[in-house]
GROMACS .gro file of C-alpha atoms in nm:
model
  281
    1MET     CA    1  -1.390  -3.778  -0.554
    2ARG     CA    2  -1.582  -3.460  -0.624
    3SER     CA    3  -1.568  -3.083  -0.612
    4ILE     CA    4  -1.713  -2.896  -0.313
    5PRO     CA    5  -1.790  -2.526  -0.258
    6LEU     CA    6  -1.557  -2.297  -0.069
    7LEU     CA    7  -1.668  -2.165   0.267
    8ASP     CA    8  -1.795  -1.807   0.236
    9VAL     CA    9  -1.564  -1.644   0.488
   10ASP     CA   10  -1.326  -1.349   0.512
   11ASP     CA   11  -1.001  -1.531   0.592
   12THR     CA   12  -0.820  -1.211   0.687
   13GLU     CA   13  -1.088  -1.137   0.943
   14VAL     CA   14  -1.071  -1.494   1.077
   15PHE     CA   15  -0.693  -1.471   1.111
   16ASP     CA   16  -0.725  -1.146   1.304
   17GLU     CA   17  -0.994  -1.293   1.531
   18ILE     CA   18  -0.779  -1.597   1.606
   19THR     CA   19  -0.481  -1.371   1.674
   20ALA     CA   20  -0.687  -1.158   1.914
   21ALA     CA   21  -0.797  -1.472   2.099
   22LYS     CA   22  -0.437  -1.577   2.169
   23ARG     CA   23  -0.230  -1.456   2.460
   24GLY     CA   24   0.124  -1.340   2.528
   25GLN     CA   25   0.408  -1.427   2.294
   26ARG     CA   26   0.199  -1.633   2.053
   27ARG     CA   27  -0.027  -1.335   1.986
   28ALA     CA   28   0.279  -1.116   1.925
   29ARG     CA   29   0.423  -1.376   1.685
   30LEU     CA   30   0.099  -1.399   1.489
   31ILE     CA   31   0.086  -1.021   1.462
   32ALA     CA   32   0.444  -1.018   1.333
   33ALA     CA   33   0.368  -1.297   1.083
   34ARG     CA   34   0.050  -1.133   0.954
   35PRO     CA   35   0.195  -0.951   0.647
   36ALA     CA   36   0.368  -1.267   0.521
   37VAL     CA   37   0.059  -1.479   0.587
   38LEU     CA   38  -0.179  -1.246   0.403
   39GLU     CA   39   0.062  -1.225   0.110
   40ALA     CA   40   0.069  -1.606   0.104
   41TYR     CA   41  -0.312  -1.614   0.097
   42GLU     CA   42  -0.306  -1.405  -0.221
   43ARG     CA   43  -0.047  -1.633  -0.385
   44TYR     CA   44  -0.258  -1.937  -0.301
   45ASP     CA   45  -0.574  -1.785  -0.451
   46ASP     CA   46  -0.386  -1.679  -0.765
   47ALA     CA   47  -0.225  -2.021  -0.818
   48ALA     CA   48  -0.515  -2.251  -0.728
   49PRO     CA   49  -0.554  -2.533  -0.803
   50GLU     CA   50  -0.184  -2.561  -0.889
   51VAL     CA   51  -0.064  -2.481  -0.538
   52GLY     CA   52   0.177  -2.771  -0.505
   53ASP     CA   53   0.494  -2.573  -0.570
   54LEU     CA   54   0.411  -2.247  -0.393
   55ALA     CA   55   0.706  -2.069  -0.235
   56ARG     CA   56   0.692  -2.091   0.142
   57ALA     CA   57   0.643  -1.777   0.346
   58ALA     CA   58   0.946  -1.627   0.517
   59LEU     CA   59   0.867  -1.706   0.881
   60THR     CA   60   1.072  -1.767   1.191
   61ALA     CA   61   1.055  -2.100   1.369
   62LEU     CA   62   0.857  -1.941   1.652
   63GLN     CA   63   0.611  -1.784   1.408
   64ARG     CA   64   0.564  -2.123   1.239
   65GLU     CA   65   0.494  -2.278   1.578
   66ALA     CA   66   0.241  -2.006   1.662
   67LEU     CA   67   0.059  -2.060   1.332
   68ASN     CA   68   0.031  -2.433   1.386
   69HIS     CA   69  -0.078  -2.370   1.744
   70ALA     CA   70  -0.357  -2.151   1.605
   71PHE     CA   71  -0.507  -2.461   1.445
   72ASN     CA   72  -0.411  -2.730   1.696
   73VAL     CA   73  -0.518  -2.546   2.014
   74GLU     CA   74  -0.852  -2.403   1.920
   75THR     CA   75  -0.988  -2.065   2.009
   76ALA     CA   76  -1.355  -1.974   1.973
   77PRO     CA   77  -1.302  -1.828   1.620
   78MET     CA   78  -1.123  -2.144   1.503
   79THR     CA   79  -1.390  -2.367   1.656
   80GLU     CA   80  -1.657  -2.164   1.479
   81MET     CA   81  -1.481  -2.193   1.143
   82ARG     CA   82  -1.424  -2.567   1.189
   83GLY     CA   83  -1.793  -2.615   1.257
   84SER     CA   84  -1.891  -2.398   0.961
   85ILE     CA   85  -1.676  -2.610   0.729
   86LEU     CA   86  -1.780  -2.951   0.859
   87LYS     CA   87  -2.150  -2.901   0.927
   88ARG     CA   88  -2.258  -2.814   0.574
   89ILE     CA   89  -2.478  -3.077   0.408
   90SER     CA   90  -2.279  -3.042   0.086
   91VAL     CA   91  -1.965  -3.180   0.253
   92ALA     CA   92  -2.122  -3.451   0.469
   93ARG     CA   93  -1.957  -3.716   0.251
   94CYS     CA   94  -1.578  -3.711   0.210
   95PRO     CA   95  -1.490  -3.544  -0.124
   96PHE     CA   96  -1.163  -3.738  -0.153
   97CYS     CA   97  -1.324  -4.084  -0.156
   98GLY     CA   98  -1.701  -4.044  -0.163
   99ILE     CA   99  -1.736  -4.321   0.095
  100SER     CA  100  -1.723  -4.199   0.452
  101GLU     CA  101  -1.838  -3.908   0.666
  102SER     CA  102  -1.635  -3.587   0.657
  103SER     CA  103  -1.536  -3.574   1.022
  104THR     CA  104  -1.190  -3.415   1.008
  105LEU     CA  105  -1.013  -3.126   0.837
  106ASP     CA  106  -0.723  -3.200   0.606
  107HIS     CA  107  -0.466  -2.935   0.521
  108TYR     CA  108  -0.432  -2.971   0.144
  109LEU     CA  109  -0.088  -2.814   0.177
  110PRO     CA  110   0.036  -2.971   0.504
  111LYS     CA  111   0.056  -2.724   0.788
  112GLU     CA  112   0.395  -2.860   0.897
  113GLN     CA  113   0.541  -2.749   0.564
  114TYR     CA  114   0.311  -2.451   0.505
  115PRO     CA  115   0.206  -2.316   0.847
  116GLU     CA  116   0.095  -1.992   0.681
  117PHE     CA  117  -0.211  -2.186   0.557
  118SER     CA  118  -0.290  -2.356   0.889
  119VAL     CA  119  -0.615  -2.158   0.935
  120PHE     CA  120  -0.677  -2.059   0.570
  121SER     CA  121  -1.020  -2.196   0.476
  122PRO     CA  122  -0.941  -2.276   0.106
  123ASN     CA  123  -0.661  -2.502   0.235
  124LEU     CA  124  -0.891  -2.681   0.482
  125VAL     CA  125  -1.069  -2.975   0.320
  126PRO     CA  126  -1.342  -3.162   0.510
  127CYS     CA  127  -1.269  -3.531   0.477
  128CYS     CA  128  -1.287  -3.869   0.647
  129SER     CA  129  -1.022  -3.996   0.884
  130PRO     CA  130  -0.893  -4.273   0.651
  131CYS     CA  131  -0.829  -4.024   0.369
  132ASN     CA  132  -0.669  -3.774   0.606
  133THR     CA  133  -0.436  -4.045   0.738
  134ARG     CA  134  -0.341  -4.176   0.396
  135LYS     CA  135  -0.284  -3.834   0.242
  136ARG     CA  136  -0.046  -3.723   0.519
  137ASP     CA  137   0.218  -3.474   0.396
  138LYS     CA  138   0.234  -3.574   0.030
  139ILE     CA  139   0.196  -3.296  -0.229
  140LEU     CA  140   0.380  -3.354  -0.560
  141ASP     CA  141   0.502  -3.660  -0.747
  142ASP     CA  142   0.881  -3.660  -0.720
  143ASP     CA  143   0.930  -3.760  -1.085
  144THR     CA  144   0.662  -3.563  -1.269
  145ASP     CA  145   0.584  -3.270  -1.032
  146VAL     CA  146   0.215  -3.349  -1.085
  147ARG     CA  147  -0.004  -3.293  -0.778
  148LEU     CA  148  -0.083  -3.625  -0.614
  149PHE     CA  149  -0.436  -3.544  -0.497
  150VAL     CA  150  -0.745  -3.372  -0.629
  151HIS     CA  151  -0.811  -3.037  -0.460
  152PRO     CA  152  -1.188  -3.052  -0.391
  153HIS     CA  153  -1.220  -2.675  -0.360
  154PHE     CA  154  -1.062  -2.591  -0.696
  155ASP     CA  155  -1.022  -2.889  -0.929
  156GLN     CA  156  -1.297  -2.955  -1.180
  157ILE     CA  157  -1.351  -3.331  -1.180
  158PRO     CA  158  -1.377  -3.458  -1.540
  159THR     CA  159  -1.725  -3.563  -1.643
  160THR     CA  160  -1.594  -3.819  -1.892
  161LEU     CA  161  -1.586  -4.168  -1.746
  162PHE     CA  162  -1.247  -4.251  -1.595
  163LEU     CA  163  -1.354  -4.494  -1.321
  164THR     CA  164  -1.451  -4.848  -1.416
  165VAL     CA  165  -1.514  -5.178  -1.243
  166ASP     CA  166  -1.449  -5.531  -1.368
  167ILE     CA  167  -1.696  -5.797  -1.253
  168ASP     CA  168  -1.592  -6.157  -1.199
  169LEU     CA  169  -1.912  -6.358  -1.155
  170GLN     CA  170  -1.884  -6.717  -1.043
  171VAL     CA  171  -2.126  -6.967  -0.891
  172GLY     CA  172  -2.203  -6.835  -0.544
  173ALA     CA  173  -1.942  -6.560  -0.557
  174ILE     CA  174  -1.877  -6.221  -0.714
  175GLY     CA  175  -1.548  -6.038  -0.747
  176LEU     CA  176  -1.502  -5.666  -0.817
  177ARG     CA  177  -1.198  -5.472  -0.936
  178PHE     CA  178  -1.218  -5.093  -0.951
  179ARG     CA  179  -0.960  -4.905  -1.155
  180VAL     CA  180  -0.906  -4.576  -1.336
  181ILE     CA  181  -0.868  -4.559  -1.711
  182ARG     CA  182  -0.761  -4.277  -1.942
  183PRO     CA  183  -1.050  -4.186  -2.172
  184ALA     CA  184  -0.984  -4.052  -2.521
  185GLY     CA  185  -0.889  -3.686  -2.513
  186MET     CA  186  -0.788  -3.672  -2.146
  187ALA     CA  187  -0.452  -3.502  -2.091
  188VAL     CA  188  -0.176  -3.725  -1.958
  189ALA     CA  189  -0.118  -3.497  -1.658
  190THR     CA  190  -0.488  -3.508  -1.566
  191PHE     CA  191  -0.487  -3.887  -1.579
  192GLN     CA  192  -0.169  -3.905  -1.371
  193HIS     CA  193  -0.335  -3.676  -1.117
  194LEU     CA  194  -0.646  -3.894  -1.092
  195ARG     CA  195  -0.447  -4.218  -1.088
  196SER     CA  196  -0.219  -4.110  -0.804
  197HIS     CA  197  -0.519  -3.988  -0.601
  198PHE     CA  198  -0.687  -4.325  -0.656
  199ARG     CA  199  -0.374  -4.526  -0.570
  200LEU     CA  200  -0.251  -4.335  -0.266
  201LEU     CA  201  -0.594  -4.329  -0.101
  202ASP     CA  202  -0.627  -4.704  -0.166
  203LEU     CA  203  -0.960  -4.648  -0.338
  204ALA     CA  204  -0.953  -4.972  -0.539
  205ASP     CA  205  -0.972  -5.186  -0.227
  206ARG     CA  206  -1.192  -4.946  -0.030
  207TYR     CA  207  -1.446  -4.928  -0.313
  208ARG     CA  208  -1.436  -5.306  -0.353
  209ARG     CA  209  -1.505  -5.371   0.015
  210MET     CA  210  -1.777  -5.109   0.042
  211ALA     CA  211  -1.938  -5.224  -0.283
  212LEU     CA  212  -1.960  -5.584  -0.164
  213GLU     CA  213  -2.106  -5.472   0.168
  214HIS     CA  214  -2.359  -5.255  -0.016
  215LEU     CA  215  -2.458  -5.530  -0.260
  216GLY     CA  216  -2.538  -5.763   0.027
  217GLY     CA  217  -2.843  -5.547   0.090
  218GLN     CA  218  -2.954  -5.555  -0.275
  219TYR     CA  219  -3.017  -5.928  -0.309
  220ARG     CA  220  -3.385  -5.922  -0.211
  221PRO     CA  221  -3.481  -5.619  -0.427
  222LEU     CA  222  -3.315  -5.778  -0.731
  223LYS     CA  223  -3.476  -6.112  -0.656
  224ARG     CA  224  -3.816  -5.941  -0.653
  225ALA     CA  225  -3.742  -5.758  -0.978
  226TYR     CA  226  -3.643  -6.087  -1.145
  227GLY     CA  227  -3.966  -6.248  -1.031
  228PRO     CA  228  -4.099  -6.592  -1.119
  229GLY     CA  229  -4.090  -6.498  -1.486
  230GLU     CA  230  -3.712  -6.450  -1.473
  231ASP     CA  231  -3.736  -6.096  -1.609
  232THR     CA  232  -3.374  -6.014  -1.693
  233ALA     CA  233  -3.466  -5.682  -1.856
  234ARG     CA  234  -3.644  -5.563  -1.543
  235VAL     CA  235  -3.338  -5.636  -1.328
  236SER     CA  236  -3.119  -5.443  -1.572
  237SER     CA  237  -3.369  -5.156  -1.574
  238GLU     CA  238  -3.374  -5.135  -1.192
  239LEU     CA  239  -2.995  -5.123  -1.184
  240THR     CA  240  -2.983  -4.860  -1.457
  241LEU     CA  241  -3.231  -4.638  -1.275
  242ALA     CA  242  -3.022  -4.663  -0.958
  243ALA     CA  243  -2.710  -4.573  -1.156
  244GLU     CA  244  -2.884  -4.267  -1.302
  245ASP     CA  245  -2.991  -4.153  -0.956
  246PHE     CA  246  -2.634  -4.176  -0.826
  247GLU     CA  247  -2.499  -4.002  -1.136
  248GLU     CA  248  -2.740  -3.713  -1.103
  249ARG     CA  249  -2.645  -3.651  -0.744
  250TYR     CA  250  -2.274  -3.736  -0.736
  251GLY     CA  251  -2.153  -3.749  -1.097
  252GLU     CA  252  -2.067  -4.012  -1.355
  253ASN     CA  253  -1.753  -4.125  -1.174
  254TYR     CA  254  -1.917  -4.187  -0.837
  255TRP     CA  255  -1.822  -4.541  -0.736
  256LEU     CA  256  -2.179  -4.664  -0.683
  257ALA     CA  257  -2.294  -4.514  -1.014
  258VAL     CA  258  -2.011  -4.695  -1.191
  259LEU     CA  259  -2.092  -5.019  -1.008
  260TYR     CA  260  -2.463  -5.010  -1.095
  261ARG     CA  261  -2.392  -4.927  -1.461
  262ALA     CA  262  -2.157  -5.222  -1.489
  263LEU     CA  263  -2.401  -5.461  -1.323
  264ALA     CA  264  -2.688  -5.341  -1.543
  265ALA     CA  265  -2.479  -5.421  -1.853
  266HIS     CA  266  -2.375  -5.764  -1.722
  267ASP     CA  267  -2.620  -6.009  -1.883
  268ASP     CA  268  -2.529  -6.306  -1.663
  269PHE     CA  269  -2.564  -6.102  -1.345
  270CYS     CA  270  -2.909  -5.977  -1.447
  271ASP     CA  271  -3.018  -6.325  -1.555
  272GLY     CA  272  -3.005  -6.475  -1.207
  273GLY     CA  273  -2.635  -6.422  -1.144
  274PHE     CA  274  -2.730  -6.183  -0.866
  275GLU     CA  275  -2.787  -6.500  -0.659
  276ALA     CA  276  -2.418  -6.465  -0.576
  277LEU     CA  277  -2.515  -6.170  -0.357
  278LYS     CA  278  -2.702  -6.402  -0.120
  279ALA     CA  279  -2.372  -6.500   0.037
  280LEU     CA  280  -2.305  -6.133   0.120
  281GLN     CA  281  -2.615  -6.085   0.332
   0.00000   0.00000   0.00000
């Protein structure tokens, strides 16, 4: 999970362009909804990132349908905005999980509940299909009213380490268990926020599976680093350098950075235990 920049766009202008591209009754309904929609845009900007309990705009059922239609049945302005959001290099990787390609747009506040934000760029998060499917229409925890997911456009991801991985190294096999922990000084609400994001997007299992697949390709490089002299320190150094590279680009809590740090600190893994990766090739 990571923060991403907002698209530099005039959302009022985009709304008006989409409205102009519609025909008949839907155009008339968008025109009628415009004051309420633009007022909602201001409330969203003022509240972000805590947008989970925003009051819903006063709209008729037909206006709500027209707003959702504005996203679902694309006009040229909507197609252009979609492309502008998805084609940036900075969002190529899904900000919710950090695993897959950002190929879809998620409505952070679901458009079925908040149609006023159906074409509002701060509410449109580029993400992968698995995250979009898992997130669905969830917003707040029913018991705590804490937002269930990180908002990549507005939330500042903590730089203190909250993601960790446990390594179970056995002869010919390696097991991984990713989890989130609450570091000293982290507010309870922040930890609850991160933990629910991690749980609901099934990141523990997704990270585990992707990490094992990734490590299958690292057996030969680690074998070479170990060498005939069984240089444990060199293996650890190679893993540490890789961790630093991932941290510099994606942050301390990027799943591969965390994985490489843990492996570099695992004496048995560095001292030939990486042979367990051979089975993953």
